[in-house]
Short mmCIF file of C-alpha atoms in Angstrom, two decimals:
data_model
loop_
_atom_site.label_atom_id
_atom_site.label_comp_id
_atom_site.label_asym_id
_atom_site.label_seq_id
_atom_site.Cartn_x
_atom_site.Cartn_y
_atom_site.Cartn_z
CA MET A 1 7.44 -26.03 -11.10
CA GLU A 2 10.26 -25.53 -13.59
CA PHE A 3 12.74 -27.72 -11.70
CA LYS A 4 12.28 -31.34 -10.72
CA ARG A 5 15.58 -32.25 -9.56
CA VAL A 6 18.39 -30.34 -7.63
CA THR A 7 20.90 -30.81 -10.50
CA GLU A 8 18.73 -29.11 -12.91
CA PHE A 9 19.64 -25.80 -11.56
CA LEU A 10 23.26 -26.30 -12.84
CA ASP A 11 21.90 -27.77 -16.15
CA LYS A 12 19.86 -24.68 -17.06
CA ALA A 13 22.86 -22.38 -16.03
CA VAL A 14 25.18 -24.29 -18.31
CA GLN A 15 22.69 -24.16 -21.06
CA ASP A 16 22.19 -20.47 -20.62
CA VAL A 17 25.54 -19.21 -19.46
CA PRO A 18 28.07 -21.65 -19.75
CA GLU A 19 31.33 -19.46 -19.46
CA LYS A 20 29.89 -17.44 -16.72
CA ILE A 21 32.00 -17.52 -13.41
CA GLY A 22 29.54 -19.31 -11.01
CA PHE A 23 31.58 -20.20 -8.10
CA VAL A 24 34.60 -18.49 -6.38
CA ASP A 25 36.64 -19.68 -3.26
CA GLU A 26 40.22 -19.07 -2.06
CA ALA A 27 41.64 -21.63 -4.44
CA GLY A 28 40.15 -19.92 -7.69
CA GLU A 29 37.18 -19.77 -9.68
CA MET A 30 34.91 -21.91 -11.89
CA THR A 31 32.44 -21.27 -14.85
CA TYR A 32 29.20 -23.16 -14.81
CA LYS A 33 30.51 -25.38 -17.43
CA GLN A 34 33.57 -26.17 -15.68
CA MET A 35 31.53 -27.15 -12.65
CA GLN A 36 29.28 -29.43 -14.59
CA GLU A 37 32.38 -31.18 -16.20
CA ALA A 38 33.89 -31.83 -12.62
CA SER A 39 30.53 -33.08 -11.51
CA PHE A 40 30.49 -35.67 -14.20
CA LYS A 41 33.90 -36.63 -13.37
CA VAL A 42 32.66 -37.40 -9.96
CA ALA A 43 29.64 -39.18 -11.04
CA ARG A 44 31.48 -41.44 -13.07
CA ALA A 45 34.11 -42.43 -10.30
CA ILE A 46 30.94 -43.14 -8.19
CA LEU A 47 29.07 -45.39 -10.76
CA LYS A 48 32.45 -47.11 -11.54
CA THR A 49 32.96 -47.78 -7.76
CA THR A 50 29.46 -49.00 -7.11
CA GLY A 51 29.09 -51.11 -10.45
CA GLU A 52 25.60 -49.39 -11.15
CA ASP A 53 23.68 -50.24 -14.18
CA LEU A 54 23.34 -46.77 -16.23
CA ASN A 55 19.90 -47.94 -17.52
CA ASN A 56 18.68 -48.41 -13.95
CA LEU A 57 19.48 -44.81 -12.50
CA GLN A 58 16.11 -43.73 -13.11
CA ILE A 59 14.46 -46.11 -10.66
CA LYS A 60 17.19 -46.74 -8.45
CA GLU A 61 17.15 -45.99 -4.58
CA PRO A 62 19.84 -43.51 -3.63
CA GLU A 63 22.77 -44.81 -1.53
CA TYR A 64 24.26 -42.45 0.82
CA ILE A 65 27.73 -40.90 0.06
CA ALA A 66 29.62 -38.82 2.58
CA THR A 67 31.76 -35.74 1.97
CA LEU A 68 34.72 -34.79 4.12
CA ILE A 69 35.64 -31.37 2.25
CA GLU A 70 35.54 -27.73 3.32
CA ALA A 71 32.95 -25.45 1.62
CA GLY A 72 33.92 -24.19 -1.66
CA ASN A 73 33.97 -25.23 -5.27
CA ASP A 74 35.35 -28.92 -4.86
CA ILE A 75 32.56 -29.98 -2.43
CA THR A 76 30.04 -28.33 -4.74
CA ALA A 77 31.31 -30.65 -7.63
CA CYS A 78 31.02 -33.48 -5.36
CA PHE A 79 27.48 -32.70 -4.39
CA HIS A 80 26.32 -32.41 -8.01
CA GLY A 81 28.14 -35.57 -8.86
CA ILE A 82 26.58 -37.54 -6.13
CA LEU A 83 23.26 -36.36 -7.32
CA TYR A 84 23.92 -36.87 -10.98
CA ALA A 85 24.70 -40.47 -10.24
CA GLY A 86 21.43 -40.64 -8.73
CA ASP A 87 22.56 -41.13 -4.96
CA ALA A 88 22.18 -38.65 -1.92
CA TYR A 89 24.91 -36.80 -0.35
CA SER A 90 25.97 -36.02 3.48
CA CYS A 91 28.10 -33.10 4.14
CA ILE A 92 30.54 -33.82 6.95
CA ASP A 93 32.34 -31.07 9.14
CA GLU A 94 36.05 -32.03 8.31
CA THR A 95 36.85 -30.37 11.92
CA MET A 96 34.54 -32.83 13.64
CA PRO A 97 36.21 -35.22 15.99
CA ASN A 98 36.29 -39.11 14.50
CA GLU A 99 34.24 -40.27 17.15
CA ARG A 100 31.34 -38.15 16.42
CA ILE A 101 32.09 -38.87 12.33
CA GLU A 102 31.92 -42.50 13.20
CA LYS A 103 28.53 -42.29 15.27
CA ILE A 104 27.12 -40.53 12.14
CA PHE A 105 28.45 -43.17 9.87
CA SER A 106 26.82 -45.69 12.21
CA THR A 107 23.33 -44.37 11.16
CA LEU A 108 24.36 -43.18 7.76
CA LYS A 109 26.17 -46.33 6.46
CA PRO A 110 27.66 -44.30 3.58
CA VAL A 111 29.11 -46.48 0.58
CA ILE A 112 31.66 -44.19 -0.29
CA LEU A 113 33.54 -41.08 1.58
CA LEU A 114 34.77 -38.36 -0.78
CA ALA A 115 37.72 -36.52 0.71
CA ASN A 116 40.23 -33.94 -0.63
CA ARG A 117 43.75 -34.45 -0.12
CA LYS A 118 43.62 -32.14 2.60
CA ASN A 119 41.67 -34.18 4.54
CA GLU A 120 42.82 -37.76 3.24
CA GLU A 121 44.52 -38.73 6.46
CA LYS A 122 41.76 -38.05 8.52
CA ALA A 123 39.20 -39.90 6.01
CA ARG A 124 41.25 -43.04 6.02
CA SER A 125 41.57 -42.99 9.75
CA LEU A 126 37.79 -43.49 10.25
CA ASN A 127 36.37 -46.71 10.88
CA PHE A 128 33.49 -47.71 8.20
CA ASP A 129 33.23 -50.17 5.64
CA GLY A 130 32.96 -47.95 2.45
CA THR A 131 35.38 -46.82 0.09
CA VAL A 132 37.45 -43.72 0.17
CA LEU A 133 37.77 -41.65 -3.07
CA ILE A 134 40.07 -38.55 -3.22
CA TYR A 135 38.56 -35.69 -5.29
CA GLU A 136 42.13 -34.64 -6.85
CA ASP A 137 42.50 -38.21 -7.87
CA ILE A 138 39.22 -38.21 -9.79
CA MET A 139 39.87 -34.75 -11.39
CA GLU A 140 43.20 -36.17 -12.75
CA GLN A 141 42.40 -39.68 -13.64
CA ASP A 142 38.86 -39.53 -14.91
CA LYS A 143 38.48 -40.77 -18.52
CA ASN A 144 35.38 -39.57 -20.32
CA ASP A 145 34.25 -43.22 -21.21
CA PHE A 146 30.68 -42.56 -20.78
CA GLU A 147 28.08 -40.26 -20.74
CA ILE A 148 25.89 -39.64 -17.37
CA PRO A 149 22.29 -40.02 -18.04
CA LYS A 150 20.23 -37.22 -17.53
CA ILE A 151 17.50 -38.43 -14.57
CA VAL A 152 14.32 -36.56 -14.97
CA GLU A 153 11.22 -37.61 -12.83
CA GLU A 154 7.81 -36.28 -12.74
CA ASP A 155 7.54 -36.61 -8.93
CA VAL A 156 10.80 -36.84 -6.72
CA SER A 157 9.34 -35.88 -3.87
CA TYR A 158 10.41 -38.95 -1.88
CA LYS A 159 13.69 -39.28 -3.47
CA VAL A 160 16.56 -38.33 -0.94
CA ALA A 161 18.82 -35.85 -1.98
CA SER A 162 20.65 -35.06 1.04
CA VAL A 163 21.09 -36.17 4.72
CA ILE A 164 21.65 -33.42 7.20
CA PHE A 165 22.98 -34.29 10.80
CA THR A 166 22.04 -32.36 13.66
CA SER A 167 22.52 -32.59 17.36
CA GLY A 168 20.30 -35.30 18.95
CA SER A 169 19.24 -35.16 22.79
CA THR A 170 20.41 -38.49 23.42
CA GLY A 171 23.86 -37.59 22.35
CA ASN A 172 23.57 -39.41 18.86
CA PRO A 173 23.27 -37.00 15.85
CA LYS A 174 19.92 -37.11 14.12
CA GLY A 175 19.91 -37.54 10.10
CA VAL A 176 17.13 -35.48 8.52
CA LEU A 177 16.34 -36.79 5.11
CA ILE A 178 16.05 -34.00 2.61
CA GLY A 179 14.23 -34.62 -0.76
CA HIS A 180 14.97 -32.99 -3.98
CA ASN A 181 11.42 -31.15 -3.26
CA THR A 182 12.76 -29.42 -0.01
CA ILE A 183 15.93 -27.87 -1.92
CA VAL A 184 14.00 -27.07 -5.02
CA TYR A 185 10.93 -25.45 -3.62
CA CYS A 186 13.00 -23.66 -0.76
CA SER A 187 15.76 -22.52 -3.08
CA ILE A 188 13.31 -21.08 -5.74
CA ALA A 189 11.27 -19.12 -3.20
CA ASN A 190 14.13 -17.70 -1.36
CA ARG A 191 15.65 -16.63 -4.82
CA ASP A 192 12.31 -14.91 -5.66
CA ASP A 193 11.66 -13.46 -2.40
CA VAL A 194 15.29 -11.99 -1.84
CA GLU A 195 15.01 -11.00 -5.39
CA VAL A 196 18.36 -12.55 -6.36
CA ILE A 197 19.37 -11.88 -9.97
CA PHE A 198 22.03 -12.71 -12.61
CA THR A 199 24.44 -9.98 -11.73
CA ASP A 200 24.46 -10.77 -8.05
CA HIS A 201 27.66 -11.61 -5.93
CA VAL A 202 26.36 -13.86 -3.36
CA GLY A 203 28.48 -14.16 -0.01
CA ASN A 204 28.01 -17.58 1.14
CA GLN A 205 29.48 -17.39 4.89
CA SER A 206 27.79 -20.63 6.14
CA PRO A 207 29.07 -24.09 6.00
CA LEU A 208 27.37 -26.56 3.64
CA TYR A 209 26.46 -28.78 6.41
CA TYR A 210 24.18 -26.01 7.44
CA VAL A 211 20.83 -25.03 5.99
CA MET A 212 21.87 -21.26 5.36
CA GLY A 213 25.03 -22.54 3.39
CA VAL A 214 22.68 -25.05 1.28
CA LEU A 215 20.08 -22.41 0.35
CA ASN A 216 22.92 -19.63 -0.57
CA LEU A 217 24.47 -22.17 -2.80
CA TYR A 218 21.35 -23.43 -4.55
CA PHE A 219 19.52 -20.08 -4.71
CA SER A 220 22.72 -18.66 -6.43
CA ILE A 221 22.83 -21.28 -8.90
CA ALA A 222 19.12 -20.77 -9.69
CA ALA A 223 19.49 -17.44 -10.22
CA GLU A 224 22.64 -17.93 -12.44
CA ALA A 225 24.37 -15.52 -10.21
CA THR A 226 27.90 -16.03 -8.69
CA CYS A 227 28.43 -17.58 -5.24
CA TYR A 228 31.53 -16.64 -3.24
CA PHE A 229 32.52 -18.98 -0.55
CA MET A 230 33.80 -16.61 2.14
CA PRO A 231 36.86 -17.93 4.01
CA LYS A 232 36.33 -18.99 7.63
CA TRP A 233 39.36 -16.96 8.76
CA LEU A 234 37.66 -13.82 7.79
CA PHE A 235 35.26 -13.94 10.57
CA SER A 236 37.89 -13.68 13.25
CA GLN A 237 39.24 -10.57 11.60
CA PRO A 238 36.43 -8.21 10.98
CA ALA A 239 38.18 -5.63 9.30
CA GLU A 240 39.33 -8.03 6.46
CA LEU A 241 35.79 -9.22 6.60
CA VAL A 242 34.55 -5.89 5.64
CA LYS A 243 37.46 -5.45 3.17
CA TYR A 244 36.52 -8.57 1.17
CA LEU A 245 32.84 -7.62 1.16
CA VAL A 246 34.14 -4.46 -0.63
CA GLU A 247 36.49 -5.95 -2.92
CA LYS A 248 34.36 -8.64 -4.11
CA GLN A 249 31.35 -6.61 -4.37
CA ILE A 250 29.15 -8.87 -2.33
CA SER A 251 25.56 -7.86 -3.09
CA ILE A 252 23.59 -10.73 -1.15
CA ILE A 253 24.51 -11.92 2.41
CA ASP A 254 23.00 -14.10 4.87
CA TRP A 255 24.30 -13.13 8.26
CA VAL A 256 24.33 -15.06 11.46
CA ALA A 257 23.92 -12.44 14.31
CA SER A 258 27.06 -13.38 15.88
CA GLY A 259 29.31 -12.42 12.91
CA VAL A 260 27.64 -9.11 12.62
CA THR A 261 27.95 -8.41 16.33
CA VAL A 262 31.74 -8.55 15.89
CA ILE A 263 31.73 -6.23 13.15
CA SER A 264 29.81 -3.78 15.32
CA ARG A 265 32.24 -4.21 18.30
CA PHE A 266 35.09 -3.04 16.67
CA SER A 267 33.31 -0.79 14.48
CA ALA A 268 34.99 -2.40 11.40
CA TRP A 269 32.87 -0.80 8.93
CA GLU A 270 34.12 2.66 9.61
CA GLY A 271 35.70 4.04 6.42
CA TYR A 272 33.73 1.65 3.92
CA GLU A 273 30.09 3.01 4.74
CA GLU A 274 29.92 4.46 1.15
CA GLU A 275 31.37 1.11 -0.34
CA LEU A 276 29.07 -0.92 1.40
CA ASN A 277 26.01 1.05 0.54
CA LYS A 278 27.05 0.69 -3.16
CA CYS A 279 27.52 -2.88 -3.31
CA LEU A 280 25.41 -4.53 -0.70
CA ARG A 281 21.64 -5.08 -2.18
CA THR A 282 20.13 -7.44 0.53
CA VAL A 283 21.31 -8.15 4.26
CA THR A 284 19.19 -11.09 5.74
CA PHE A 285 19.73 -12.33 9.38
CA ALA A 286 19.01 -15.66 10.12
CA GLY A 287 20.26 -18.61 12.45
CA ASP A 288 20.17 -16.95 15.99
CA VAL A 289 17.60 -14.49 16.57
CA ALA A 290 19.44 -11.02 15.73
CA SER A 291 19.41 -7.93 18.20
CA THR A 292 17.08 -5.32 17.02
CA LYS A 293 19.24 -2.73 18.11
CA LEU A 294 22.18 -4.26 16.28
CA ILE A 295 20.13 -4.16 13.11
CA ASN A 296 18.95 -0.52 13.91
CA LYS A 297 22.39 0.58 14.36
CA MET A 298 23.39 -1.07 10.98
CA LYS A 299 20.54 0.43 9.18
CA LYS A 300 21.74 3.85 10.25
CA VAL A 301 25.49 3.28 9.33
CA ILE A 302 24.53 1.33 5.94
CA PRO A 303 21.00 2.48 5.07
CA ASP A 304 20.57 1.54 1.23
CA PRO A 305 20.45 -2.24 1.49
CA LYS A 306 17.07 -4.10 2.16
CA TYR A 307 17.20 -5.68 5.63
CA ARG A 308 15.51 -8.86 6.13
CA GLN A 309 14.95 -11.46 8.87
CA GLY A 310 14.85 -15.14 7.61
CA TYR A 311 13.50 -18.19 9.31
CA GLY A 312 13.93 -21.92 8.37
CA ALA A 313 14.83 -25.33 9.94
CA SER A 314 16.78 -28.32 8.93
CA GLU A 315 13.30 -30.11 8.40
CA PHE A 316 12.06 -27.04 6.41
CA PHE A 317 14.92 -25.00 4.97
CA TYR A 318 12.91 -21.88 4.07
CA THR A 319 9.44 -20.85 5.44
CA PHE A 320 9.63 -17.24 6.41
CA LEU A 321 11.15 -13.93 5.37
CA TYR A 322 10.34 -10.61 6.72
CA THR A 323 11.65 -7.24 5.02
CA MET A 324 11.96 -4.48 7.59
CA THR A 325 9.92 -1.59 6.22
CA ARG A 326 8.88 -0.09 9.43
CA ASP A 327 10.65 1.11 12.37
CA ILE A 328 11.09 -1.61 15.45
CA PRO A 329 12.07 -0.39 18.77
CA ASP A 330 15.22 -1.76 20.02
CA ASP A 331 13.45 -3.80 22.78
CA GLU A 332 11.25 -5.47 20.52
CA MET A 333 11.54 -8.74 18.55
CA ILE A 334 12.29 -8.62 14.71
CA PRO A 335 8.99 -10.22 13.18
CA LEU A 336 9.37 -13.69 11.42
CA GLY A 337 6.93 -12.12 9.19
CA TYR A 338 4.74 -14.02 6.74
CA PRO A 339 5.13 -17.46 5.38
CA ALA A 340 6.61 -18.11 1.83
CA GLU A 341 4.16 -18.66 -1.05
CA PHE A 342 4.23 -22.52 -0.82
CA VAL A 343 4.12 -22.69 2.97
CA THR A 344 1.12 -23.05 5.31
CA ALA A 345 1.93 -21.90 9.02
CA TYR A 346 -0.32 -22.68 11.87
CA VAL A 347 -0.13 -21.36 15.34
CA ILE A 348 -1.51 -24.35 17.45
CA LYS A 349 -2.08 -24.16 21.25
CA ASP A 350 -1.60 -27.21 23.43
CA ASP A 351 -5.12 -28.39 23.29
CA GLY A 352 -4.93 -28.87 19.37
CA THR A 353 -6.64 -25.56 18.67
CA LEU A 354 -5.57 -22.53 16.34
CA ALA A 355 -4.34 -19.68 18.59
CA ALA A 356 -6.12 -16.48 17.94
CA PRO A 357 -4.23 -13.24 17.41
CA GLY A 358 -2.11 -12.41 20.28
CA GLU A 359 -2.39 -15.85 21.82
CA GLU A 360 0.84 -17.99 22.17
CA GLY A 361 0.94 -21.35 20.32
CA GLN A 362 3.64 -23.79 18.62
CA LEU A 363 4.58 -22.77 15.04
CA CYS A 364 3.81 -25.81 12.86
CA LEU A 365 4.34 -25.60 8.95
CA ALA A 366 3.04 -27.69 6.04
CA GLY A 367 4.11 -27.68 2.39
CA PRO A 368 5.95 -29.41 -0.45
CA GLY A 369 9.30 -28.20 1.14
CA LEU A 370 8.73 -30.42 4.03
CA ALA A 371 11.70 -33.07 4.80
CA LEU A 372 10.90 -36.60 4.57
CA GLY A 373 11.98 -37.50 8.35
CA TYR A 374 14.79 -38.95 10.03
CA LEU A 375 17.02 -41.56 8.95
CA ASN A 376 16.43 -44.80 10.86
CA ASP A 377 14.31 -42.96 13.55
CA GLU A 378 10.80 -43.59 13.56
CA ALA A 379 10.21 -42.48 17.11
CA THR A 380 11.49 -38.66 16.42
CA THR A 381 9.97 -38.65 13.14
CA ALA A 382 6.50 -39.34 14.78
CA GLU A 383 7.52 -36.60 17.38
CA LYS A 384 8.17 -33.75 15.07
CA PHE A 385 6.25 -34.80 11.89
CA GLN A 386 2.42 -35.21 12.96
CA ASP A 387 -0.91 -35.03 11.59
CA ASN A 388 -2.42 -31.77 11.60
CA PRO A 389 -5.00 -31.63 14.50
CA VAL A 390 -6.90 -28.78 12.49
CA LYS A 391 -6.67 -30.28 9.27
CA PRO A 392 -6.60 -34.02 9.50
CA GLY A 393 -4.91 -35.78 6.83
CA GLU A 394 -2.06 -33.06 6.44
CA ARG A 395 1.45 -33.64 7.53
CA ILE A 396 2.99 -31.04 9.65
CA LEU A 397 6.37 -30.04 11.04
CA CYS A 398 6.22 -29.11 14.77
CA THR A 399 8.82 -26.79 15.19
CA GLY A 400 9.14 -26.46 19.06
CA ASP A 401 9.15 -22.73 18.57
CA ILE A 402 6.54 -20.68 20.59
CA VAL A 403 5.10 -17.79 18.59
CA GLU A 404 2.16 -15.33 18.27
CA GLU A 405 0.56 -13.46 15.74
CA ASN A 406 0.86 -9.52 16.07
CA GLU A 407 -1.51 -6.50 15.39
CA TYR A 408 0.19 -6.52 11.88
CA GLY A 409 -0.73 -9.87 11.20
CA GLU A 410 3.14 -10.91 11.65
CA ILE A 411 4.14 -13.96 13.18
CA ILE A 412 6.49 -12.97 16.12
CA PHE A 413 8.96 -15.45 17.79
CA LYS A 414 8.75 -15.65 21.48
CA THR A 415 10.67 -18.60 22.64
CA ARG A 416 11.89 -22.10 22.34
CA ARG A 417 9.47 -24.56 24.09
CA ASP A 418 12.84 -25.99 25.69
CA PHE A 419 13.66 -22.16 26.77
CA MET A 420 10.25 -21.71 28.90
CA VAL A 421 11.33 -22.48 32.58
CA LYS A 422 9.64 -21.86 36.20
CA GLN A 423 11.42 -19.89 38.64
CA MET A 424 9.96 -18.25 41.87
CA GLY A 425 6.70 -20.00 40.88
CA HIS A 426 6.41 -17.94 37.49
CA ARG A 427 6.73 -19.20 33.89
CA VAL A 428 9.59 -17.48 32.38
CA GLU A 429 10.83 -17.24 28.84
CA LEU A 430 14.60 -17.33 28.66
CA GLY A 431 14.48 -15.57 25.10
CA GLU A 432 12.61 -12.40 26.59
CA ILE A 433 15.45 -11.85 29.07
CA GLU A 434 18.05 -12.21 26.16
CA LEU A 435 16.07 -9.56 24.28
CA ALA A 436 15.92 -7.13 27.12
CA ALA A 437 19.74 -7.62 27.46
CA SER A 438 20.52 -7.33 23.71
CA SER A 439 18.45 -4.18 23.70
CA LEU A 440 20.73 -2.36 26.12
CA ASP A 441 24.03 -2.61 24.13
CA ASP A 442 24.23 -3.46 20.18
CA THR A 443 27.53 -5.41 20.69
CA MET A 444 25.83 -7.52 23.59
CA GLN A 445 25.72 -11.26 22.98
CA CYS A 446 24.11 -13.35 25.71
CA ALA A 447 22.66 -16.76 26.41
CA CYS A 448 20.51 -17.51 29.47
CA ILE A 449 20.60 -21.17 30.76
CA PHE A 450 18.48 -22.55 33.63
CA ASP A 451 19.90 -24.65 36.64
CA LYS A 452 16.86 -26.63 37.58
CA SER A 453 18.07 -28.12 40.76
CA LYS A 454 18.64 -24.90 42.26
CA GLU A 455 15.73 -23.15 40.22
CA LYS A 456 18.28 -20.46 38.98
CA ILE A 457 18.91 -18.42 35.78
CA ILE A 458 22.23 -17.82 34.90
CA MET A 459 23.15 -15.32 31.99
CA VAL A 460 26.41 -15.73 30.36
CA TYR A 461 27.32 -12.88 28.24
CA VAL A 462 29.71 -10.43 26.35
CA GLY A 463 29.21 -6.93 26.45
CA LYS A 464 30.52 -3.60 27.79
CA TYR A 465 28.72 -3.77 31.42
CA GLU A 466 29.62 -5.13 34.35
CA GLU A 467 27.24 -7.38 36.57
CA LYS A 468 26.11 -4.83 38.87
CA GLU A 469 25.31 -2.29 36.23
CA LEU A 470 23.63 -4.83 34.06
CA ARG A 471 21.53 -6.10 36.88
CA THR A 472 20.29 -2.61 37.57
CA MET A 473 19.44 -1.89 33.94
CA LEU A 474 17.57 -5.00 33.62
CA LYS A 475 15.62 -4.25 36.57
CA ASP A 476 13.83 -1.25 34.52
CA LYS A 477 13.15 -3.72 31.84
CA LEU A 478 12.06 -6.93 33.58
CA PRO A 479 10.03 -8.07 36.58
CA LYS A 480 12.12 -9.27 39.60
CA HIS A 481 11.24 -13.12 38.90
CA MET A 482 12.82 -12.63 35.63
CA ILE A 483 16.36 -11.24 36.77
CA PRO A 484 18.91 -13.83 36.26
CA ARG A 485 20.47 -14.76 39.83
CA GLU A 486 23.93 -15.12 38.33
CA PHE A 487 25.94 -13.34 35.39
CA VAL A 488 29.08 -14.36 33.95
CA LYS A 489 31.00 -12.14 31.88
CA LEU A 490 33.18 -13.72 29.19
CA ASP A 491 35.38 -12.20 26.38
CA VAL A 492 33.80 -14.47 23.78
CA LEU A 493 30.86 -16.80 23.79
CA PRO A 494 31.35 -20.33 22.45
CA LEU A 495 29.88 -21.23 19.24
CA ASN A 496 28.70 -24.40 17.62
CA GLN A 497 29.43 -25.67 14.21
CA ASN A 498 26.56 -23.34 12.81
CA ASN A 499 28.16 -20.19 14.36
CA LYS A 500 25.17 -20.13 16.97
CA ILE A 501 25.86 -19.80 20.64
CA ASP A 502 26.58 -23.36 21.98
CA ARG A 503 23.92 -23.46 24.72
CA LYS A 504 24.66 -26.94 25.39
CA LYS A 505 28.37 -26.11 26.07
CA LEU A 506 27.51 -23.43 28.35
CA GLN A 507 25.20 -25.77 30.57
CA GLU A 508 27.92 -28.47 30.72
CA ILE A 509 30.33 -25.56 32.08
CA TYR A 510 28.18 -23.56 34.34
CA ILE A 511 25.45 -26.20 35.50
CA LYS A 512 27.05 -28.53 38.12
#
């Protein structure tokens, strides 16, 4: 493998194209050389604060440093500065309530919190024992009084680069330990599979505490392309979002399904079809499972780009990519496709044996991009990362996703383990109901939740149909026991911090 540490992506870009614009946000643009210089300033500030011996960076164990800065050029410099200093970063959502941040900090125990001026007041109001450093102060006050030693190791598989916090079932956030290998392997594989090249403009619409945002950032640097951090406000103004894509000549973009649904609902691409066809090379859907009907409609309106479905997890960023080369009916699921070159995928039944084609089982993954586990959580690590029952001695991630292999040899997502419920004595997969509903209307967004005490499926949705009409249409697609007993129509569905439908919030509201 060409790269051993995450920072070597930036090092190579500076060596090859130092003056190329590599990063663009609302505040401005930065060349690769400027990004590295800003990163070195951050690294020097960290090393001075922690009092590290520069001669020991090669062997030191990373300390945890949190960031409280919105997606853009500044936080990118902070990430690299932390890694250049031999430490590991954890990106904190700046809009998150203090109470949740402090829960994260009780697990993470960061020695430093890097914030910008915009978030300084919030940073200083948090209850933690570390030091707050302000990015703008570092940029203004830094003196180039020592060089940052280059850290290169033959094996950094067990060196933590980042900690990504996800929701925990107990209410406490879980910290996924991400090694340099996870980011390096997954970014390179994603870059090559998506065919990201030097001239591309990568539209990064995801926050950097989410795996899509992380991959977009690093595969863009690895390709020596230009990463555009798309402003959040665009996603509430679909017409302006489409204008942005055209004006910035975005060629590579990963969509969360909810974002495209809004564009489709308002037909925001009307009048821009020719320009979008010219600039877009690849459109990848990831995050929530996208509506096949929606993708088929988009392919008709904007036919020239390659359309793909991506799949990964916080514990293994990038594992599947499916290029849509055949016609798929509106009421069928887009396949996950085939595993990336460095990934081994197993479909394992409950009895620990491999599922045959057409049989359902849990998707389990192995490979060098696997996360290291969960921070200070041995029980969850043991539950999710297990010994492979079909290949003893191999460590696998048990994803909780139920899949099967179809007649084309493609892996098809069926449902989540926690989406399977019992209603009227039948096992019901909530994802199958959602797929049937989304095939009726390309602007449909829906989520099915289950009231266990009443054995009642509730569909919460946004779309053009009223309950009676929707119920009647679903009867043509689903057996009686799968028809939701209650329908709730909304103007907009709640989304979580990753722009996915917030099912937990729906359960809190509609299940009493």
